[in-house]
XYZ file of C-alpha atoms in Angstrom:
187
model
C -41.992 -67.493 -7.393
C -43.411 -69.013 -3.958
C -47.205 -68.697 -3.510
C -47.944 -67.481 -0.138
C -51.535 -66.839 1.518
C -51.874 -65.647 4.816
C -54.614 -67.119 6.737
C -55.457 -67.158 10.616
C -52.506 -65.643 10.477
C -50.704 -68.506 9.317
C -48.405 -67.897 5.750
C -49.208 -70.716 3.574
C -46.618 -71.808 1.654
C -43.990 -71.218 4.669
C -42.728 -74.255 6.698
C -43.858 -74.250 9.712
C -42.029 -74.164 12.891
C -43.871 -73.473 15.864
C -41.682 -71.150 18.875
C -42.769 -71.131 21.919
C -41.254 -67.521 22.600
C -44.532 -65.405 21.898
C -46.922 -63.830 23.767
C -50.138 -61.994 22.698
C -50.393 -58.351 21.561
C -51.906 -55.636 23.045
C -55.999 -55.740 22.732
C -57.128 -53.487 19.473
C -53.619 -53.684 17.999
C -53.280 -53.563 14.067
C -49.885 -54.513 12.353
C -48.697 -51.655 11.172
C -44.797 -52.363 10.301
C -42.014 -55.050 9.134
C -38.652 -55.165 10.565
C -36.210 -56.820 9.353
C -32.878 -58.310 10.803
C -30.025 -60.415 10.215
C -29.184 -63.732 12.372
C -26.299 -66.357 12.177
C -25.234 -68.980 14.320
C -22.502 -69.002 14.754
C -22.121 -65.673 13.398
C -21.433 -65.132 9.893
C -21.645 -69.050 9.383
C -24.778 -70.405 7.527
C -26.892 -73.632 7.618
C -26.848 -76.580 10.678
C -30.006 -75.666 11.799
C -28.845 -73.198 14.690
C -30.907 -70.771 13.936
C -33.779 -73.168 14.028
C -32.897 -74.707 17.153
C -32.520 -71.472 19.102
C -35.812 -69.704 18.000
C -37.426 -73.031 19.686
C -35.038 -72.924 22.888
C -33.622 -76.487 21.616
C -29.895 -74.754 21.296
C -27.200 -76.891 22.734
C -25.123 -74.313 23.860
C -22.001 -76.454 24.173
C -21.799 -76.838 20.488
C -19.904 -73.301 19.897
C -18.568 -70.605 22.522
C -20.522 -68.125 20.670
C -23.723 -70.115 21.596
C -22.580 -69.835 25.762
C -22.757 -65.731 24.931
C -26.878 -66.250 23.787
C -27.026 -68.856 26.455
C -30.805 -68.589 28.187
C -31.928 -66.360 25.617
C -35.519 -66.452 24.779
C -36.711 -64.392 21.202
C -38.341 -65.128 18.299
C -39.589 -64.145 14.669
C -42.007 -64.085 12.414
C -40.561 -65.281 9.861
C -37.194 -66.384 8.644
C -35.687 -66.908 5.140
C -33.035 -69.242 4.913
C -29.958 -68.628 2.017
C -31.781 -70.856 -0.261
C -34.755 -68.558 -0.391
C -37.138 -70.826 1.884
C -39.747 -69.296 4.284
C -39.918 -70.615 7.707
C -42.868 -69.665 9.748
C -42.219 -69.639 13.974
C -44.745 -67.139 15.333
C -48.051 -66.707 14.020
C -48.748 -62.941 12.666
C -51.460 -62.275 15.163
C -49.324 -63.300 17.928
C -46.508 -60.948 19.554
C -43.272 -62.053 18.346
C -40.457 -61.436 20.531
C -38.054 -59.807 18.151
C -37.371 -56.205 17.945
C -36.794 -55.707 22.085
C -36.576 -51.968 23.250
C -37.348 -50.067 20.243
C -39.359 -47.252 18.505
C -40.344 -46.047 15.171
C -41.965 -42.743 14.231
C -42.301 -42.144 18.228
C -44.254 -45.630 18.872
C -42.604 -47.616 21.414
C -42.508 -51.209 21.704
C -42.446 -52.546 18.058
C -43.012 -56.442 18.755
C -46.922 -54.708 20.054
C -47.301 -53.839 16.341
C -44.913 -55.358 14.044
C -44.020 -58.202 12.129
C -40.306 -59.843 12.457
C -38.494 -61.024 9.281
C -34.951 -62.516 10.128
C -32.737 -63.198 6.953
C -30.062 -65.553 7.274
C -27.668 -63.249 7.385
C -24.787 -61.231 8.779
C -23.841 -57.741 9.043
C -20.427 -58.676 6.691
C -22.069 -60.861 3.879
C -24.110 -60.187 0.845
C -27.166 -61.645 1.212
C -28.695 -64.070 -1.778
C -30.773 -63.863 -4.837
C -33.452 -65.677 -3.634
C -33.599 -64.339 -0.157
C -34.522 -60.577 -1.941
C -36.859 -62.925 -3.945
C -38.463 -64.186 -1.167
C -38.521 -61.249 1.335
C -40.389 -59.023 -1.840
C -42.688 -61.811 -2.581
C -43.519 -62.436 1.412
C -43.867 -58.684 2.226
C -46.243 -58.060 -0.968
C -48.292 -60.683 0.744
C -48.306 -59.470 4.039
C -49.291 -55.829 2.908
C -52.281 -57.348 1.313
C -53.736 -58.658 4.365
C -52.398 -56.338 6.646
C -52.328 -52.469 4.372
C -51.307 -50.783 7.087
C -47.715 -51.355 6.461
C -47.611 -50.871 2.883
C -44.848 -48.054 3.102
C -43.564 -48.567 6.465
C -40.426 -51.502 6.438
C -37.207 -50.665 8.690
C -34.416 -52.300 9.455
C -33.717 -53.366 13.317
C -30.883 -50.775 13.376
C -33.643 -48.513 11.943
C -36.156 -49.151 15.444
C -32.956 -49.887 18.123
C -30.218 -47.784 16.727
C -27.925 -47.856 19.548
C -28.175 -51.146 20.203
C -28.513 -53.247 16.670
C -26.630 -52.776 13.423
C -29.138 -55.354 11.410
C -29.652 -56.072 8.303
C -26.545 -54.672 7.934
C -24.484 -52.381 5.487
C -24.689 -55.644 2.912
C -28.410 -55.324 2.868
C -29.379 -53.608 -0.317
C -32.352 -51.693 0.353
C -32.573 -49.556 -3.236
C -32.711 -53.747 -4.802
C -35.100 -54.635 -2.503
C -37.148 -51.320 -2.930
C -36.976 -51.756 -6.673
C -38.296 -55.653 -6.775
C -40.608 -54.945 -4.465
C -42.249 -51.677 -6.513
C -41.320 -54.060 -9.824
C -43.852 -57.214 -8.109
C -46.502 -54.523 -7.248
C -46.641 -53.154 -10.670
C -47.307 -56.716 -12.299
């Protein structure tokens, strides 16, 4: 079990890799939502460090034909949880990462303004690893202590942008995740 702590918007216990793809949250904005995504580069292939390079604008677009379809995109996330359960932070929680795009949650538009994005290394067509669920639960519990408004506000990218996005996908086990989350809260 990993030990996480949040201080000054940084998740201590996570590997820190800075992304240039962020900006300031609007003034007086409270963090009140976690958005769960999945990502793999190339699709349904894992490892290789391509996700990290993508979030840093350092991906060599010529390495794989798929990369040319995302060439020039500037996106980021606050956290990435690898298949091994390793957690990487790309953007400080106090800043707005560029993970959700055009989106809405409970009629409040522009989710990037008030949410924390968590990417799971994965795809819509493959199960996630137990280590990822465990890390996600630990991270979400830590975030809930630091940002109390997110306690019951966790959504998939597909929930906030249903016409555009399908992630975290059918293989993300929401029931397992919520059961693990409630078990850890009672400890």
